[in-house]
Amino acid sequence: MKEAREPSILDGPKKKLSYMEQREWDGAEAKILEAEEELAAFERELEAAGSDVKRYTAAYEKVQAAQRRVEDLYTRWAELEAKVAK
């Protein structure tokens, strides 16, 4: 005989991802890793620029853009994670 189990909050209906969201979810980890590797490469470029102002400025802008991309990807991943976890 099975014991009756009390329903929990987590037993509520889980929200499904749309087809496009599921594809995005499936590729999120790879995109994040790629963006983090790109950020690391730009950071190395920034370090190598030394006192060359033009190279340093260009590398700094690349680092800033790469950091924003990584943050955006993590934010989107968290949004999708929240939908899956509901």
CSV table of N, CA, C and O in Angstrom, one decimal:
chain,number,residue,atom,x,y,z
A,1,MET,N,0.8,-1.2,0.0
A,1,MET,CA,0.0,0.0,0.0
A,1,MET,C,0.9,1.2,0.0
A,1,MET,O,1.8,1.3,0.8
A,2,LYS,N,0.6,2.2,-0.8
A,2,LYS,CA,1.3,3.4,-0.9
A,2,LYS,C,0.9,4.4,0.1
A,2,LYS,O,-0.3,4.5,0.4
A,3,GLU,N,1.9,5.1,0.7
A,3,GLU,CA,1.5,6.2,1.6
A,3,GLU,C,1.1,7.4,0.9
A,3,GLU,O,1.6,7.8,-0.1
A,4,ALA,N,0.2,8.1,1.5
A,4,ALA,CA,-0.3,9.4,0.9
A,4,ALA,C,0.8,10.4,1.1
A,4,ALA,O,1.4,10.5,2.2
A,5,ARG,N,1.1,11.2,0.1
A,5,ARG,CA,2.1,12.2,0.2
A,5,ARG,C,1.4,13.6,0.1
A,5,ARG,O,0.6,13.8,-0.7
A,6,GLU,N,1.9,14.5,1.0
A,6,GLU,CA,1.4,15.8,1.0
A,6,GLU,C,1.9,16.6,-0.2
A,6,GLU,O,3.1,16.5,-0.4
A,7,PRO,N,1.0,17.3,-0.9
A,7,PRO,CA,1.5,18.1,-2.0
A,7,PRO,C,2.4,19.2,-1.5
A,7,PRO,O,2.1,19.8,-0.5
A,8,SER,N,3.4,19.5,-2.2
A,8,SER,CA,4.2,20.7,-1.9
A,8,SER,C,4.1,21.8,-2.9
A,8,SER,O,3.5,21.6,-4.0
A,9,ILE,N,4.7,22.9,-2.6
A,9,ILE,CA,4.6,24.0,-3.6
A,9,ILE,C,5.3,23.7,-4.9
A,9,ILE,O,4.9,24.1,-5.9
A,10,LEU,N,6.3,22.8,-4.8
A,10,LEU,CA,7.0,22.5,-6.0
A,10,LEU,C,6.2,21.5,-6.9
A,10,LEU,O,6.6,21.3,-8.0
A,11,ASP,N,5.2,21.0,-6.4
A,11,ASP,CA,4.3,20.0,-7.2
A,11,ASP,C,3.4,20.8,-8.1
A,11,ASP,O,2.7,20.1,-8.9
A,12,GLY,N,3.4,22.1,-8.1
A,12,GLY,CA,2.5,22.9,-9.0
A,12,GLY,C,2.9,22.6,-10.4
A,12,GLY,O,3.9,22.1,-10.7
A,13,PRO,N,2.1,23.1,-11.3
A,13,PRO,CA,2.4,22.9,-12.7
A,13,PRO,C,3.6,23.6,-13.1
A,13,PRO,O,3.8,24.8,-12.8
A,14,LYS,N,4.5,22.9,-13.8
A,14,LYS,CA,5.8,23.4,-14.3
A,14,LYS,C,5.5,24.1,-15.6
A,14,LYS,O,4.8,23.6,-16.4
A,15,LYS,N,6.1,25.3,-15.7
A,15,LYS,CA,5.9,26.0,-17.0
A,15,LYS,C,6.9,25.5,-18.0
A,15,LYS,O,8.0,25.3,-17.7
A,16,LYS,N,6.3,25.2,-19.2
A,16,LYS,CA,7.2,24.7,-20.2
A,16,LYS,C,7.8,25.8,-21.0
A,16,LYS,O,7.2,26.9,-21.1
A,17,LEU,N,9.0,25.6,-21.5
A,17,LEU,CA,9.6,26.6,-22.3
A,17,LEU,C,9.1,26.4,-23.8
A,17,LEU,O,8.7,25.3,-24.2
A,18,SER,N,9.0,27.5,-24.5
A,18,SER,CA,8.6,27.5,-25.9
A,18,SER,C,9.7,26.8,-26.6
A,18,SER,O,10.8,26.5,-26.1
A,19,TYR,N,9.5,26.4,-27.9
A,19,TYR,CA,10.5,25.7,-28.7
A,19,TYR,C,11.8,26.6,-28.8
A,19,TYR,O,12.9,26.0,-28.6
A,20,MET,N,11.6,27.9,-29.0
A,20,MET,CA,12.8,28.7,-29.2
A,20,MET,C,13.5,28.9,-27.8
A,20,MET,O,14.7,28.9,-27.8
A,21,GLU,N,12.7,29.0,-26.7
A,21,GLU,CA,13.4,29.1,-25.4
A,21,GLU,C,14.1,27.8,-25.1
A,21,GLU,O,15.2,27.9,-24.5
A,22,GLN,N,13.5,26.7,-25.4
A,22,GLN,CA,14.2,25.4,-25.2
A,22,GLN,C,15.5,25.3,-25.9
A,22,GLN,O,16.5,24.8,-25.4
A,23,ARG,N,15.5,25.7,-27.2
A,23,ARG,CA,16.8,25.7,-28.0
A,23,ARG,C,17.8,26.7,-27.3
A,23,ARG,O,19.0,26.4,-27.3
A,24,GLU,N,17.3,27.8,-26.9
A,24,GLU,CA,18.2,28.8,-26.3
A,24,GLU,C,18.7,28.2,-25.0
A,24,GLU,O,19.9,28.3,-24.7
A,25,TRP,N,17.9,27.5,-24.2
A,25,TRP,CA,18.3,26.9,-22.9
A,25,TRP,C,19.3,25.8,-23.2
A,25,TRP,O,20.3,25.7,-22.5
A,26,ASP,N,19.1,25.0,-24.2
A,26,ASP,CA,20.0,23.9,-24.5
A,26,ASP,C,21.4,24.4,-24.9
A,26,ASP,O,22.4,23.8,-24.6
A,27,GLY,N,21.5,25.6,-25.6
A,27,GLY,CA,22.8,26.1,-26.0
A,27,GLY,C,23.4,27.2,-25.0
A,27,GLY,O,24.4,27.7,-25.3
A,28,ALA,N,22.7,27.5,-23.9
A,28,ALA,CA,23.1,28.6,-23.1
A,28,ALA,C,24.5,28.3,-22.4
A,28,ALA,O,25.3,29.2,-22.4
A,29,GLU,N,24.7,27.1,-22.0
A,29,GLU,CA,26.0,26.8,-21.3
A,29,GLU,C,27.2,27.0,-22.3
A,29,GLU,O,28.2,27.6,-22.0
A,30,ALA,N,27.0,26.5,-23.5
A,30,ALA,CA,28.1,26.7,-24.5
A,30,ALA,C,28.3,28.2,-24.8
A,30,ALA,O,29.5,28.6,-25.0
A,31,LYS,N,27.2,28.9,-25.0
A,31,LYS,CA,27.4,30.4,-25.3
A,31,LYS,C,28.1,31.1,-24.1
A,31,LYS,O,28.9,32.0,-24.4
A,32,ILE,N,27.7,30.7,-22.9
A,32,ILE,CA,28.4,31.4,-21.7
A,32,ILE,C,29.8,31.1,-21.7
A,32,ILE,O,30.7,31.9,-21.5
A,33,LEU,N,30.2,29.8,-21.9
A,33,LEU,CA,31.6,29.4,-21.9
A,33,LEU,C,32.4,30.1,-23.0
A,33,LEU,O,33.5,30.6,-22.8
A,34,GLU,N,31.8,30.2,-24.2
A,34,GLU,CA,32.4,30.9,-25.3
A,34,GLU,C,32.6,32.4,-24.9
A,34,GLU,O,33.7,33.0,-25.2
A,35,ALA,N,31.6,33.0,-24.4
A,35,ALA,CA,31.7,34.4,-24.0
A,35,ALA,C,32.8,34.6,-22.9
A,35,ALA,O,33.5,35.6,-22.9
A,36,GLU,N,32.9,33.7,-21.9
A,36,GLU,CA,33.9,33.9,-20.9
A,36,GLU,C,35.3,33.7,-21.4
A,36,GLU,O,36.2,34.4,-21.0
A,37,GLU,N,35.4,32.8,-22.4
A,37,GLU,CA,36.8,32.6,-23.0
A,37,GLU,C,37.1,33.8,-23.8
A,37,GLU,O,38.3,34.3,-23.8
A,38,GLU,N,36.2,34.4,-24.5
A,38,GLU,CA,36.4,35.7,-25.3
A,38,GLU,C,36.8,36.8,-24.3
A,38,GLU,O,37.8,37.5,-24.6
A,39,LEU,N,36.1,36.9,-23.2
A,39,LEU,CA,36.4,37.9,-22.2
A,39,LEU,C,37.9,37.7,-21.7
A,39,LEU,O,38.6,38.7,-21.5
A,40,ALA,N,38.2,36.5,-21.4
A,40,ALA,CA,39.6,36.2,-20.9
A,40,ALA,C,40.6,36.6,-21.9
A,40,ALA,O,41.7,37.2,-21.6
A,41,ALA,N,40.4,36.3,-23.2
A,41,ALA,CA,41.3,36.7,-24.3
A,41,ALA,C,41.5,38.2,-24.3
A,41,ALA,O,42.6,38.8,-24.5
A,42,PHE,N,40.3,39.0,-24.2
A,42,PHE,CA,40.4,40.4,-24.2
A,42,PHE,C,41.1,41.0,-23.0
A,42,PHE,O,41.8,42.0,-23.1
A,43,GLU,N,41.0,40.3,-21.9
A,43,GLU,CA,41.7,40.8,-20.7
A,43,GLU,C,43.2,40.6,-20.8
A,43,GLU,O,44.0,41.4,-20.4
A,44,ARG,N,43.6,39.5,-21.5
A,44,ARG,CA,45.0,39.2,-21.7
A,44,ARG,C,45.5,40.3,-22.7
A,44,ARG,O,46.6,40.8,-22.6
A,45,GLU,N,44.7,40.6,-23.7
A,45,GLU,CA,45.1,41.7,-24.7
A,45,GLU,C,45.2,43.0,-24.0
A,45,GLU,O,46.1,43.8,-24.3
A,46,LEU,N,44.4,43.3,-23.0
A,46,LEU,CA,44.4,44.5,-22.2
A,46,LEU,C,45.7,44.6,-21.4
A,46,LEU,O,46.4,45.6,-21.4
A,47,GLU,N,46.1,43.5,-20.8
A,47,GLU,CA,47.3,43.4,-20.0
A,47,GLU,C,48.5,43.6,-20.9
A,47,GLU,O,49.5,44.2,-20.5
A,48,ALA,N,48.5,43.0,-22.1
A,48,ALA,CA,49.6,43.1,-23.0
A,48,ALA,C,49.8,44.5,-23.6
A,48,ALA,O,50.8,44.9,-24.1
A,49,ALA,N,48.7,45.3,-23.6
A,49,ALA,CA,48.8,46.7,-24.2
A,49,ALA,C,49.8,47.6,-23.5
A,49,ALA,O,50.3,48.5,-24.1
A,50,GLY,N,49.9,47.3,-22.2
A,50,GLY,CA,50.9,48.1,-21.4
A,50,GLY,C,50.6,49.6,-21.5
A,50,GLY,O,49.5,50.0,-21.2
A,51,SER,N,51.6,50.4,-21.8
A,51,SER,CA,51.4,51.8,-21.8
A,51,SER,C,51.0,52.4,-23.2
A,51,SER,O,50.9,53.6,-23.3
A,52,ASP,N,50.7,51.5,-24.1
A,52,ASP,CA,50.3,52.0,-25.4
A,52,ASP,C,48.8,52.4,-25.3
A,52,ASP,O,47.9,51.6,-25.2
A,53,VAL,N,48.6,53.7,-25.3
A,53,VAL,CA,47.2,54.2,-25.0
A,53,VAL,C,46.2,53.8,-26.0
A,53,VAL,O,45.1,53.4,-25.6
A,54,LYS,N,46.5,53.8,-27.3
A,54,LYS,CA,45.6,53.4,-28.3
A,54,LYS,C,45.2,51.9,-28.1
A,54,LYS,O,44.0,51.6,-28.2
A,55,ARG,N,46.2,51.1,-28.0
A,55,ARG,CA,45.9,49.6,-27.8
A,55,ARG,C,45.1,49.4,-26.5
A,55,ARG,O,44.2,48.6,-26.5
A,56,TYR,N,45.5,50.1,-25.5
A,56,TYR,CA,44.9,49.9,-24.2
A,56,TYR,C,43.4,50.3,-24.2
A,56,TYR,O,42.5,49.6,-23.8
A,57,THR,N,43.1,51.5,-24.9
A,57,THR,CA,41.8,52.0,-25.0
A,57,THR,C,40.9,51.0,-25.8
A,57,THR,O,39.8,50.7,-25.4
A,58,ALA,N,41.4,50.5,-26.9
A,58,ALA,CA,40.7,49.6,-27.7
A,58,ALA,C,40.4,48.3,-27.0
A,58,ALA,O,39.3,47.7,-27.0
A,59,ALA,N,41.4,47.8,-26.3
A,59,ALA,CA,41.3,46.5,-25.5
A,59,ALA,C,40.3,46.7,-24.4
A,59,ALA,O,39.5,45.8,-24.1
A,60,TYR,N,40.4,47.9,-23.7
A,60,TYR,CA,39.5,48.1,-22.6
A,60,TYR,C,38.0,48.1,-23.1
A,60,TYR,O,37.1,47.6,-22.4
A,61,GLU,N,37.8,48.7,-24.2
A,61,GLU,CA,36.4,48.7,-24.8
A,61,GLU,C,35.9,47.3,-25.1
A,61,GLU,O,34.8,47.0,-24.9
A,62,LYS,N,36.8,46.5,-25.6
A,62,LYS,CA,36.5,45.1,-25.9
A,62,LYS,C,36.2,44.4,-24.6
A,62,LYS,O,35.2,43.6,-24.6
A,63,VAL,N,36.9,44.6,-23.6
A,63,VAL,CA,36.7,43.9,-22.3
A,63,VAL,C,35.3,44.3,-21.7
A,63,VAL,O,34.6,43.5,-21.3
A,64,GLN,N,35.0,45.6,-21.8
A,64,GLN,CA,33.7,46.1,-21.3
A,64,GLN,C,32.6,45.5,-22.0
A,64,GLN,O,31.6,45.0,-21.4
A,65,ALA,N,32.7,45.4,-23.4
A,65,ALA,CA,31.6,44.8,-24.2
A,65,ALA,C,31.5,43.3,-23.9
A,65,ALA,O,30.4,42.8,-23.8
A,66,ALA,N,32.6,42.6,-23.7
A,66,ALA,CA,32.6,41.2,-23.4
A,66,ALA,C,32.0,40.9,-22.0
A,66,ALA,O,31.2,40.0,-21.9
A,67,GLN,N,32.3,41.8,-21.1
A,67,GLN,CA,31.7,41.7,-19.7
A,67,GLN,C,30.2,41.8,-19.8
A,67,GLN,O,29.5,41.1,-19.1
A,68,ARG,N,29.7,42.8,-20.5
A,68,ARG,CA,28.3,43.0,-20.7
A,68,ARG,C,27.6,41.8,-21.3
A,68,ARG,O,26.6,41.4,-20.9
A,69,ARG,N,28.3,41.2,-22.3
A,69,ARG,CA,27.7,40.0,-23.0
A,69,ARG,C,27.6,38.9,-22.0
A,69,ARG,O,26.6,38.2,-22.0
A,70,VAL,N,28.7,38.7,-21.2
A,70,VAL,CA,28.6,37.6,-20.2
A,70,VAL,C,27.5,37.8,-19.2
A,70,VAL,O,26.7,36.9,-18.9
A,71,GLU,N,27.4,39.0,-18.7
A,71,GLU,CA,26.3,39.4,-17.8
A,71,GLU,C,25.0,39.2,-18.4
A,71,GLU,O,24.1,38.6,-17.8
A,72,ASP,N,24.8,39.6,-19.7
A,72,ASP,CA,23.5,39.4,-20.3
A,72,ASP,C,23.2,37.9,-20.5
A,72,ASP,O,22.0,37.5,-20.3
A,73,LEU,N,24.1,37.1,-20.8
A,73,LEU,CA,23.9,35.7,-21.0
A,73,LEU,C,23.5,35.0,-19.7
A,73,LEU,O,22.6,34.2,-19.7
A,74,TYR,N,24.2,35.4,-18.6
A,74,TYR,CA,23.8,34.9,-17.3
A,74,TYR,C,22.4,35.3,-16.9
A,74,TYR,O,21.7,34.5,-16.3
A,75,THR,N,22.1,36.6,-17.2
A,75,THR,CA,20.8,37.1,-16.9
A,75,THR,C,19.7,36.3,-17.6
A,75,THR,O,18.7,35.9,-17.0
A,76,ARG,N,19.9,36.1,-18.9
A,76,ARG,CA,19.0,35.3,-19.7
A,76,ARG,C,18.9,33.9,-19.2
A,76,ARG,O,17.8,33.3,-19.1
A,77,TRP,N,20.0,33.3,-18.9
A,77,TRP,CA,20.0,31.9,-18.4
A,77,TRP,C,19.2,31.8,-17.1
A,77,TRP,O,18.4,30.9,-16.9
A,78,ALA,N,19.3,32.8,-16.2
A,78,ALA,CA,18.6,32.9,-15.0
A,78,ALA,C,17.1,33.0,-15.2
A,78,ALA,O,16.3,32.4,-14.5
A,79,GLU,N,16.7,33.8,-16.2
A,79,GLU,CA,15.3,33.9,-16.6
A,79,GLU,C,14.7,32.6,-17.1
A,79,GLU,O,13.6,32.2,-16.7
A,80,LEU,N,15.5,31.9,-17.9
A,80,LEU,CA,15.0,30.6,-18.4
A,80,LEU,C,15.0,29.6,-17.3
A,80,LEU,O,14.0,28.8,-17.2
A,81,GLU,N,16.0,29.6,-16.4
A,81,GLU,CA,16.0,28.7,-15.2
A,81,GLU,C,14.8,28.9,-14.3
A,81,GLU,O,14.2,28.0,-13.8
A,82,ALA,N,14.4,30.2,-14.2
A,82,ALA,CA,13.2,30.5,-13.3
A,82,ALA,C,12.0,29.9,-14.0
A,82,ALA,O,11.1,29.4,-13.2
A,83,LYS,N,11.9,29.9,-15.3
A,83,LYS,CA,10.7,29.4,-15.9
A,83,LYS,C,10.7,27.8,-15.8
A,83,LYS,O,9.6,27.3,-15.6
A,84,VAL,N,11.8,27.2,-15.9
A,84,VAL,CA,11.9,25.8,-15.7
A,84,VAL,C,11.6,25.3,-14.3
A,84,VAL,O,11.0,24.3,-14.1
A,85,ALA,N,12.1,26.1,-13.3
A,85,ALA,CA,12.0,25.7,-11.9
A,85,ALA,C,10.6,25.9,-11.4
A,85,ALA,O,10.2,25.4,-10.3
A,86,LYS,N,9.7,26.7,-12.0
A,86,LYS,CA,8.4,27.0,-11.5
A,86,LYS,C,7.5,25.7,-11.6
A,86,LYS,O,7.6,24.9,-12.4
